[in-house]
Short mmCIF file of C-alpha atoms in Angstrom, two decimals:
data_model
loop_
_atom_site.label_atom_id
_atom_site.label_comp_id
_atom_site.label_asym_id
_atom_site.label_seq_id
_atom_site.Cartn_x
_atom_site.Cartn_y
_atom_site.Cartn_z
CA UNK A 1 -29.76 20.06 6.56
CA UNK A 2 -30.12 23.48 8.64
CA UNK A 3 -27.23 24.73 10.30
CA UNK A 4 -25.41 26.77 12.36
CA UNK A 5 -21.27 26.96 12.40
CA UNK A 6 -19.58 28.13 15.30
CA UNK A 7 -15.51 28.27 15.64
CA UNK A 8 -14.21 27.99 19.52
CA UNK A 9 -11.19 29.06 20.68
CA UNK A 10 -9.92 27.57 23.76
CA UNK A 11 -7.39 28.34 26.21
CA UNK A 12 -5.53 25.47 25.84
CA UNK A 13 -4.98 26.05 22.80
CA UNK A 14 -7.36 23.14 21.03
CA UNK A 15 -9.54 24.67 18.47
CA UNK A 16 -12.77 23.52 16.48
CA UNK A 17 -16.49 23.92 15.09
CA UNK A 18 -19.35 23.47 16.99
CA UNK A 19 -22.35 22.40 13.83
CA UNK A 20 -25.68 22.77 15.52
CA UNK A 21 -28.15 20.42 13.91
CA UNK A 22 -31.37 21.84 15.52
CA UNK A 23 -33.09 18.46 16.75
CA UNK A 24 -30.57 16.19 15.35
CA UNK A 25 -31.21 12.56 16.64
CA UNK A 26 -27.48 11.66 16.57
CA UNK A 27 -24.09 13.41 16.91
CA UNK A 28 -21.06 13.15 15.34
CA UNK A 29 -17.49 13.89 16.56
CA UNK A 30 -14.49 14.62 14.72
CA UNK A 31 -10.52 15.29 16.89
CA UNK A 32 -7.96 15.59 14.61
CA UNK A 33 -3.98 15.90 15.15
CA UNK A 34 -1.26 17.07 12.54
CA UNK A 35 0.33 13.53 12.66
CA UNK A 36 0.49 11.78 10.00
CA UNK A 37 3.83 9.86 8.38
CA UNK A 38 5.21 12.80 7.15
CA UNK A 39 6.47 13.96 11.21
CA UNK A 40 8.39 10.36 11.50
CA UNK A 41 11.72 9.05 9.22
CA UNK A 42 11.10 7.22 6.01
CA UNK A 43 12.44 3.63 7.84
CA UNK A 44 9.65 3.86 10.85
CA UNK A 45 6.89 4.62 8.19
CA UNK A 46 4.16 3.27 10.19
CA UNK A 47 4.49 4.26 13.64
CA UNK A 48 1.18 7.06 12.90
CA UNK A 49 -0.85 4.00 11.47
CA UNK A 50 0.29 1.94 14.15
CA UNK A 51 -0.48 4.46 16.54
CA UNK A 52 -4.02 4.70 15.86
CA UNK A 53 -4.47 1.48 16.04
CA UNK A 54 -4.10 1.17 19.29
CA UNK A 55 -4.69 3.88 21.09
CA UNK A 56 -8.32 3.24 20.52
CA UNK A 57 -7.82 0.55 22.44
CA UNK A 58 -6.84 0.10 26.69
CA UNK A 59 -6.89 3.09 28.64
CA UNK A 60 -6.53 4.26 32.02
CA UNK A 61 -10.53 3.61 32.81
CA UNK A 62 -11.05 0.55 31.27
CA UNK A 63 -8.14 -1.57 30.00
CA UNK A 64 -8.23 -4.10 27.53
CA UNK A 65 -8.94 -3.07 24.54
CA UNK A 66 -12.54 -5.46 23.64
CA UNK A 67 -13.69 -4.09 26.55
CA UNK A 68 -13.90 -0.53 25.80
CA UNK A 69 -15.32 -0.73 22.25
CA UNK A 70 -18.01 -3.13 23.45
CA UNK A 71 -18.61 -0.75 26.61
CA UNK A 72 -18.39 2.44 23.47
CA UNK A 73 -20.63 0.42 21.02
CA UNK A 74 -23.34 -1.12 23.39
CA UNK A 75 -25.92 1.49 22.29
CA UNK A 76 -25.37 1.24 18.73
CA UNK A 77 -22.34 3.79 18.61
CA UNK A 78 -20.03 4.35 16.16
CA UNK A 79 -16.21 4.72 16.38
CA UNK A 80 -12.81 4.52 14.15
CA UNK A 81 -9.81 6.31 13.27
CA UNK A 82 -8.19 7.00 10.34
CA UNK A 83 -4.03 8.19 9.35
CA UNK A 84 -2.71 9.99 6.66
CA UNK A 85 0.36 11.29 4.94
CA UNK A 86 -0.97 14.98 6.85
CA UNK A 87 -3.29 13.59 9.84
CA UNK A 88 -4.52 11.51 12.46
CA UNK A 89 -8.32 12.37 13.23
CA UNK A 90 -10.65 10.32 15.60
CA UNK A 91 -14.30 10.20 15.59
CA UNK A 92 -17.57 8.28 16.84
CA UNK A 93 -21.09 8.73 16.05
CA UNK A 94 -24.21 8.15 17.79
CA UNK A 95 -27.28 9.01 19.81
CA UNK A 96 -28.22 12.17 20.98
CA UNK A 97 -29.53 10.39 24.28
CA UNK A 98 -25.83 9.48 25.07
CA UNK A 99 -23.75 11.78 23.14
CA UNK A 100 -21.61 13.13 26.92
CA UNK A 101 -20.84 9.33 27.39
CA UNK A 102 -19.46 8.19 24.09
CA UNK A 103 -17.07 11.75 24.10
CA UNK A 104 -16.40 11.23 26.98
CA UNK A 105 -14.41 7.77 26.62
CA UNK A 106 -13.57 9.15 23.06
CA UNK A 107 -11.59 11.55 24.55
CA UNK A 108 -9.98 9.03 27.90
CA UNK A 109 -9.08 7.14 25.04
CA UNK A 110 -7.08 9.78 23.38
CA UNK A 111 -5.80 11.33 26.37
CA UNK A 112 -5.08 7.79 28.69
CA UNK A 113 -3.57 5.67 26.13
CA UNK A 114 -1.91 2.22 27.76
CA UNK A 115 -0.38 1.32 24.67
CA UNK A 116 -0.20 -2.66 25.27
CA UNK A 117 2.87 -4.95 24.20
CA UNK A 118 0.80 -7.02 23.86
CA UNK A 119 -2.44 -5.07 22.00
CA UNK A 120 0.64 -3.87 20.22
CA UNK A 121 1.56 -7.21 18.69
CA UNK A 122 -2.66 -8.34 17.26
CA UNK A 123 -2.66 -4.69 15.80
CA UNK A 124 0.62 -5.46 14.27
CA UNK A 125 -1.30 -8.29 12.47
CA UNK A 126 -3.96 -6.42 11.27
CA UNK A 127 -2.05 -3.59 9.47
CA UNK A 128 0.09 -6.70 8.33
CA UNK A 129 -3.43 -7.79 7.44
CA UNK A 130 -4.52 -4.29 6.49
CA UNK A 131 -1.65 -3.43 4.36
CA UNK A 132 -1.82 -6.48 2.43
CA UNK A 133 -5.25 -6.09 1.13
CA UNK A 134 -5.25 -2.79 -0.16
CA UNK A 135 -2.54 -3.85 -1.67
CA UNK A 136 -4.59 -4.94 -4.04
CA UNK A 137 -5.74 -1.86 -5.00
CA UNK A 138 -4.31 -1.79 -8.06
CA UNK A 139 -5.61 2.06 -8.73
CA UNK A 140 -4.57 2.54 -5.20
CA UNK A 141 -1.12 0.80 -6.17
CA UNK A 142 -0.40 2.91 -9.26
CA UNK A 143 -1.33 6.24 -7.20
CA UNK A 144 0.80 5.92 -4.94
CA UNK A 145 4.03 4.68 -7.47
CA UNK A 146 3.10 8.22 -9.29
CA UNK A 147 3.06 10.02 -5.85
CA UNK A 148 6.45 9.06 -5.39
CA UNK A 149 7.70 9.45 -8.62
CA UNK A 150 6.05 13.23 -8.72
CA UNK A 151 8.54 14.20 -5.39
CA UNK A 152 5.43 14.10 -2.66
CA UNK A 153 5.16 12.45 -0.24
CA UNK A 154 4.46 7.95 -0.38
CA UNK A 155 5.26 4.56 0.34
CA UNK A 156 3.76 1.92 -1.09
CA UNK A 157 2.02 -0.50 0.69
CA UNK A 158 3.96 -2.90 -0.26
CA UNK A 159 7.35 -0.88 1.14
CA UNK A 160 5.39 0.11 4.30
CA UNK A 161 5.12 -4.18 5.05
CA UNK A 162 8.77 -4.16 4.54
CA UNK A 163 9.39 -1.49 6.90
CA UNK A 164 6.58 -2.59 10.04
CA UNK A 165 9.21 -4.82 11.53
CA UNK A 166 11.35 -1.66 12.34
CA UNK A 167 8.54 0.02 14.20
CA UNK A 168 7.79 -1.32 17.91
CA UNK A 169 5.39 -0.28 21.60
CA UNK A 170 8.55 2.25 22.62
CA UNK A 171 7.91 4.39 19.04
CA UNK A 172 4.65 4.29 19.26
CA UNK A 173 4.33 6.26 22.66
CA UNK A 174 7.40 8.17 22.26
CA UNK A 175 5.20 9.49 18.53
CA UNK A 176 1.82 10.19 20.84
CA UNK A 177 3.82 12.46 23.46
CA UNK A 178 5.53 14.28 20.12
CA UNK A 179 2.22 15.46 18.67
CA UNK A 180 -1.20 14.78 20.67
CA UNK A 181 -1.32 17.78 22.57
CA UNK A 182 -4.23 20.38 23.28
CA UNK A 183 -2.53 23.05 20.57
CA UNK A 184 -2.07 20.38 17.70
CA UNK A 185 -5.67 19.54 18.79
CA UNK A 186 -9.18 20.51 16.11
CA UNK A 187 -12.22 18.92 16.79
CA UNK A 188 -15.57 19.24 14.62
CA UNK A 189 -18.71 18.59 16.36
CA UNK A 190 -22.30 18.47 15.07
CA UNK A 191 -25.69 17.99 16.37
CA UNK A 192 -27.92 19.40 18.51
CA UNK A 193 -26.27 21.75 20.55
CA UNK A 194 -28.15 23.88 22.77
CA UNK A 195 -25.92 26.28 24.87
CA UNK A 196 -26.09 24.02 27.93
CA UNK A 197 -24.36 21.24 25.98
CA UNK A 198 -22.64 24.04 24.32
CA UNK A 199 -21.11 25.02 27.36
CA UNK A 200 -20.14 21.93 28.19
CA UNK A 201 -18.53 20.99 25.36
CA UNK A 202 -16.06 23.56 25.80
CA UNK A 203 -15.41 22.28 29.62
CA UNK A 204 -15.05 18.96 27.60
CA UNK A 205 -12.02 19.62 25.49
CA UNK A 206 -10.71 22.57 27.46
CA UNK A 207 -10.33 20.26 30.44
CA UNK A 208 -8.81 16.96 28.26
CA UNK A 209 -5.54 15.26 30.13
CA UNK A 210 -3.23 16.40 27.18
CA UNK A 211 -0.24 19.40 27.76
CA UNK A 212 -1.03 22.26 26.58
CA UNK A 213 2.89 23.49 25.20
CA UNK A 214 3.58 22.31 21.53
CA UNK A 215 2.37 23.48 18.56
CA UNK A 216 0.85 23.29 15.29
CA UNK A 217 2.57 21.43 12.46
CA UNK A 218 2.91 23.02 9.68
CA UNK A 219 2.33 21.24 6.42
CA UNK A 220 4.93 20.02 4.34
CA UNK A 221 6.10 21.11 1.55
CA UNK A 222 5.79 19.07 -1.82
CA UNK A 223 6.24 20.45 -4.96
CA UNK A 224 5.55 17.67 -7.88
CA UNK A 225 8.51 17.18 -10.85
CA UNK A 226 7.60 16.68 -14.37
CA UNK A 227 7.70 13.16 -15.54
CA UNK A 228 9.53 13.06 -18.40
CA UNK A 229 7.93 8.81 -19.74
CA UNK A 230 5.06 7.23 -18.17
CA UNK A 231 5.54 5.62 -14.52
CA UNK A 232 4.59 2.07 -15.71
CA UNK A 233 3.60 -0.84 -13.30
CA UNK A 234 3.75 -4.37 -14.97
CA UNK A 235 1.59 -6.42 -13.50
CA UNK A 236 0.91 -9.66 -15.40
CA UNK A 237 -2.66 -10.86 -13.56
CA UNK A 238 -4.74 -8.20 -14.75
CA UNK A 239 -6.08 -7.78 -18.00
CA UNK A 240 -7.17 -4.45 -18.07
CA UNK A 241 -5.09 -1.61 -17.71
CA UNK A 242 -5.09 0.94 -15.33
CA UNK A 243 -4.06 5.15 -15.72
CA UNK A 244 -3.88 8.23 -14.22
CA UNK A 245 -3.01 11.33 -15.89
CA UNK A 246 -1.64 14.09 -12.92
CA UNK A 247 -1.24 17.70 -13.86
CA UNK A 248 -0.24 20.76 -12.00
CA UNK A 249 0.18 24.33 -11.36
CA UNK A 250 2.55 25.94 -8.54
CA UNK A 251 0.41 27.67 -6.04
CA UNK A 252 -3.44 26.83 -4.30
CA UNK A 253 -5.89 28.16 -6.66
CA UNK A 254 -8.14 30.46 -4.83
CA UNK A 255 -11.90 29.68 -4.14
CA UNK A 256 -12.90 30.90 -7.60
CA UNK A 257 -10.84 29.36 -9.19
CA UNK A 258 -11.38 25.75 -6.99
CA UNK A 259 -15.40 26.19 -8.07
CA UNK A 260 -14.98 26.61 -12.02
CA UNK A 261 -12.61 23.58 -12.13
CA UNK A 262 -15.10 21.15 -9.96
CA UNK A 263 -17.84 22.59 -12.27
CA UNK A 264 -15.81 21.70 -15.74
CA UNK A 265 -14.88 18.29 -13.95
CA UNK A 266 -18.36 17.44 -13.32
CA UNK A 267 -19.35 18.50 -16.76
CA UNK A 268 -15.94 16.42 -17.81
CA UNK A 269 -16.74 12.62 -16.44
CA UNK A 270 -18.83 12.81 -13.16
CA UNK A 271 -22.30 11.66 -15.09
CA UNK A 272 -22.98 8.81 -17.13
CA UNK A 273 -23.83 12.14 -20.11
CA UNK A 274 -21.06 13.57 -19.65
CA UNK A 275 -18.11 14.70 -22.02
CA UNK A 276 -15.14 12.67 -21.32
CA UNK A 277 -17.05 9.90 -20.10
CA UNK A 278 -20.49 10.20 -21.66
CA UNK A 279 -18.82 10.16 -25.17
CA UNK A 280 -16.82 6.69 -24.52
CA UNK A 281 -19.70 5.21 -23.43
CA UNK A 282 -21.43 5.47 -26.21
CA UNK A 283 -19.21 4.33 -28.41
CA UNK A 284 -18.84 1.18 -25.93
CA UNK A 285 -14.69 2.13 -24.82
CA UNK A 286 -14.68 1.79 -21.08
CA UNK A 287 -17.26 1.47 -18.28
CA UNK A 288 -16.35 3.91 -16.28
CA UNK A 289 -14.38 7.25 -15.71
CA UNK A 290 -13.16 9.33 -12.54
CA UNK A 291 -11.25 12.99 -12.32
CA UNK A 292 -11.37 15.47 -9.24
CA UNK A 293 -8.96 17.56 -7.91
CA UNK A 294 -6.30 17.46 -4.54
CA UNK A 295 -3.85 20.20 -3.21
CA UNK A 296 -0.54 20.36 -0.81
CA UNK A 297 0.17 23.59 1.04
CA UNK A 298 1.99 24.12 -2.56
CA UNK A 299 0.17 23.46 -6.08
CA UNK A 300 -2.59 22.30 -7.34
CA UNK A 301 -3.83 18.97 -9.13
CA UNK A 302 -6.30 18.37 -11.18
CA UNK A 303 -6.30 14.45 -12.25
CA UNK A 304 -8.05 11.56 -14.51
CA UNK A 305 -8.27 7.78 -14.23
CA UNK A 306 -9.81 4.85 -15.72
CA UNK A 307 -9.50 1.35 -16.02
CA UNK A 308 -10.02 -0.10 -19.50
CA UNK A 309 -9.12 -3.02 -21.55
CA UNK A 310 -5.41 -2.05 -23.88
CA UNK A 311 -7.29 -2.36 -27.23
CA UNK A 312 -9.55 0.62 -26.30
CA UNK A 313 -6.83 2.94 -24.41
CA UNK A 314 -5.69 5.15 -27.37
CA UNK A 315 -9.51 5.84 -29.03
CA UNK A 316 -10.19 6.71 -25.08
CA UNK A 317 -7.34 8.94 -24.45
CA UNK A 318 -7.97 10.93 -27.79
CA UNK A 319 -11.58 11.62 -25.82
CA UNK A 320 -9.74 12.76 -23.24
CA UNK A 321 -7.93 14.74 -25.45
CA UNK A 322 -10.49 16.51 -27.81
CA UNK A 323 -12.61 17.32 -25.30
CA UNK A 324 -9.77 18.97 -23.22
CA UNK A 325 -8.57 21.16 -25.87
CA UNK A 326 -11.85 22.31 -26.60
CA UNK A 327 -12.33 23.52 -23.34
CA UNK A 328 -9.01 24.93 -24.16
CA UNK A 329 -9.80 26.81 -26.79
CA UNK A 330 -13.13 28.06 -25.05
CA UNK A 331 -15.49 25.29 -26.79
CA UNK A 332 -18.09 25.00 -24.68
CA UNK A 333 -21.31 26.36 -24.50
CA UNK A 334 -23.11 28.65 -22.05
CA UNK A 335 -26.15 25.83 -21.96
CA UNK A 336 -23.66 22.86 -20.97
CA UNK A 337 -22.68 25.65 -17.99
CA UNK A 338 -25.98 25.64 -16.74
CA UNK A 339 -26.60 22.26 -17.23
CA UNK A 340 -24.02 21.74 -15.42
CA UNK A 341 -24.80 24.05 -12.64
CA UNK A 342 -27.71 22.42 -12.36
CA UNK A 343 -26.55 19.00 -11.60
CA UNK A 344 -24.24 20.47 -8.81
CA UNK A 345 -26.65 22.22 -6.86
CA UNK A 346 -28.50 19.23 -6.58
CA UNK A 347 -25.88 17.17 -5.61
CA UNK A 348 -24.84 19.81 -3.21
CA UNK A 349 -27.89 19.56 -1.66
CA UNK A 350 -27.74 15.74 -1.19
CA UNK A 351 -24.59 16.16 0.50
CA UNK A 352 -25.41 17.98 3.27
CA UNK A 353 -28.81 15.90 3.91
CA UNK A 354 -27.24 13.34 7.43
CA UNK A 355 -25.43 15.19 10.56
CA UNK A 356 -22.36 13.49 9.74
CA UNK A 357 -22.88 14.74 5.72
CA UNK A 358 -23.16 18.29 7.12
CA UNK A 359 -20.08 17.97 9.44
CA UNK A 360 -18.28 16.23 6.48
CA UNK A 361 -18.42 19.08 4.59
CA UNK A 362 -16.58 21.57 7.47
CA UNK A 363 -14.25 18.68 8.37
CA UNK A 364 -11.58 18.49 5.36
CA UNK A 365 -11.16 22.63 4.61
CA UNK A 366 -11.37 22.86 8.54
CA UNK A 367 -8.57 20.45 9.68
CA UNK A 368 -6.07 20.98 6.44
CA UNK A 369 -5.47 24.75 7.24
CA UNK A 370 -8.53 26.64 9.68
CA UNK A 371 -10.46 27.68 6.87
CA UNK A 372 -14.45 27.55 7.80
CA UNK A 373 -16.59 27.14 4.65
CA UNK A 374 -20.35 28.91 4.77
CA UNK A 375 -22.15 26.33 2.99
CA UNK A 376 -24.76 28.76 2.89
CA UNK A 377 -22.59 30.64 0.08
CA UNK A 378 -21.92 27.95 -2.01
CA UNK A 379 -25.28 27.47 -4.16
CA UNK A 380 -24.40 31.20 -4.83
CA UNK A 381 -20.75 30.25 -5.53
CA UNK A 382 -21.38 27.23 -8.08
CA UNK A 383 -23.64 30.33 -9.86
CA UNK A 384 -21.75 32.81 -9.69
CA UNK A 385 -19.10 30.77 -12.36
CA UNK A 386 -18.46 31.88 -15.72
CA UNK A 387 -17.23 30.55 -19.02
CA UNK A 388 -13.74 32.96 -18.47
CA UNK A 389 -13.75 31.22 -15.42
CA UNK A 390 -13.64 27.93 -16.61
CA UNK A 391 -10.94 28.77 -19.61
CA UNK A 392 -8.71 30.00 -17.45
CA UNK A 393 -8.02 28.15 -14.68
CA UNK A 394 -8.62 24.98 -17.33
CA UNK A 395 -5.71 26.39 -18.42
CA UNK A 396 -3.15 27.27 -15.97
CA UNK A 397 -3.00 23.85 -14.75
CA UNK A 398 -1.73 22.80 -18.06
CA UNK A 399 0.30 26.18 -18.95
CA UNK A 400 3.59 25.14 -16.00
CA UNK A 401 4.27 21.53 -18.18
CA UNK A 402 4.02 20.12 -14.17
CA UNK A 403 2.54 16.77 -15.50
CA UNK A 404 3.12 12.69 -15.07
CA UNK A 405 0.87 9.39 -16.34
CA UNK A 406 1.07 5.83 -15.42
CA UNK A 407 0.27 2.68 -16.10
CA UNK A 408 -0.14 -0.05 -14.30
CA UNK A 409 -1.11 -3.74 -16.32
CA UNK A 410 0.61 -5.86 -18.71
CA UNK A 411 1.05 -3.91 -22.25
CA UNK A 412 4.28 -3.04 -21.96
CA UNK A 413 6.12 -0.03 -21.41
CA UNK A 414 6.26 0.72 -25.05
CA UNK A 415 2.49 0.82 -25.45
CA UNK A 416 2.53 2.90 -22.06
CA UNK A 417 4.55 5.33 -23.70
CA UNK A 418 2.45 5.53 -26.70
CA UNK A 419 -0.49 5.96 -24.73
CA UNK A 420 1.56 8.95 -23.41
CA UNK A 421 2.34 10.62 -26.00
CA UNK A 422 -0.88 10.70 -27.56
CA UNK A 423 -1.44 12.87 -24.20
CA UNK A 424 1.65 15.46 -24.92
CA UNK A 425 -0.55 18.50 -26.36
CA UNK A 426 -2.26 19.65 -23.89
CA UNK A 427 0.61 20.98 -22.27
CA UNK A 428 2.02 22.32 -25.13
CA UNK A 429 -0.76 23.47 -26.89
CA UNK A 430 -2.28 24.83 -23.09
CA UNK A 431 1.08 26.96 -23.23
CA UNK A 432 0.83 28.90 -26.69
CA UNK A 433 -2.94 29.56 -25.92
CA UNK A 434 -2.11 31.25 -22.72
CA UNK A 435 0.57 32.63 -24.54
CA UNK A 436 -1.62 34.20 -27.27
CA UNK A 437 -3.55 35.58 -25.11
CA UNK A 438 -1.49 37.28 -22.96
CA UNK A 439 -0.14 38.51 -25.45
CA UNK A 440 -3.32 39.69 -27.25
CA UNK A 441 -4.44 41.15 -23.51
CA UNK A 442 -0.77 43.26 -23.66
CA UNK A 443 -1.43 45.49 -27.06
#
């Protein structure tokens, strides 16, 4: 959607983005605090999550959770809150005609929660149910087990269920007081933001009744370990095995390298004709496969994952190794790169066809490191990716030999070890290739 973006810095320390989408019929609000699980002691891991559940409930204006939700949603508005390792975010979407009413209610909930004991107890039960449901997601279980083994900040859902009884409503109140101040608040508002509405938004965010002293907490340092054996999670109740491959490099890669890695990632797994997934499906080996990029404050990550039968797993990993090795030695054609760029450009255009989708294109990066992406430059960035950039960033992700492999299933640890062994040439060959390139340039 056509739009303009303006960054706002308020006198109370809050910062945010106004995303003006002319004539939009809806408005979205995303309000973020650096208040995630890394800020609490390990034994009270779910303090932020429980606090998030209770906050959009009873408040000084409407002292009962169901009544508050009924009032906020009476004209079809949507609201939600999410908690992660780093952040807590509150969001709402509503019809354009009631944007000020809905935002006013959301800000009241954030600034004037009551944290009633009876609502805490009810949400305690709801969070327990949520954790049990999440624990049935095998990809999630394996991912969390791997994060822990790699030295990243994580707890499994089973661990969280055991620790929940340590959390009291007093802990929830204390965490709120520690983290909910305006210098720690970031926001993204998207919709038909006329000059008059922008003035109203500045006033609403600038006068929210929260403390004005404090800080935007720093992201935690997370440096991944190299795993010398597979993370094996036994589960006799699944027929297929689930696996993840994680490879890292120290430091965060820049935007140009990210663009290049995203492009080769798309070429490898993101379509039914891609080089890994397409080949595997052509041979009847796997239904689906995923891969992606992520970053912490201190490292960059490229991952691959799938659910596959035990009998097909070795053949699938052979394809993974073969296709990645082709990338590492530069065996990709300009025609393949051009075709992948066309796909990426079309996908980008599809991603921003709603107000919420447009806002999401800014909020993730802005809340992480306060960088304002230039939406209109992204097509040019995609087109600018070169073959040399792709090869260089792919090699860099394997050159430091920081990687891990994990399996969930009933295949046995010995079989998981054999699968891991299939992958090891990727890191040794990438290092040799990088050294050869360096030596060639030095001569």
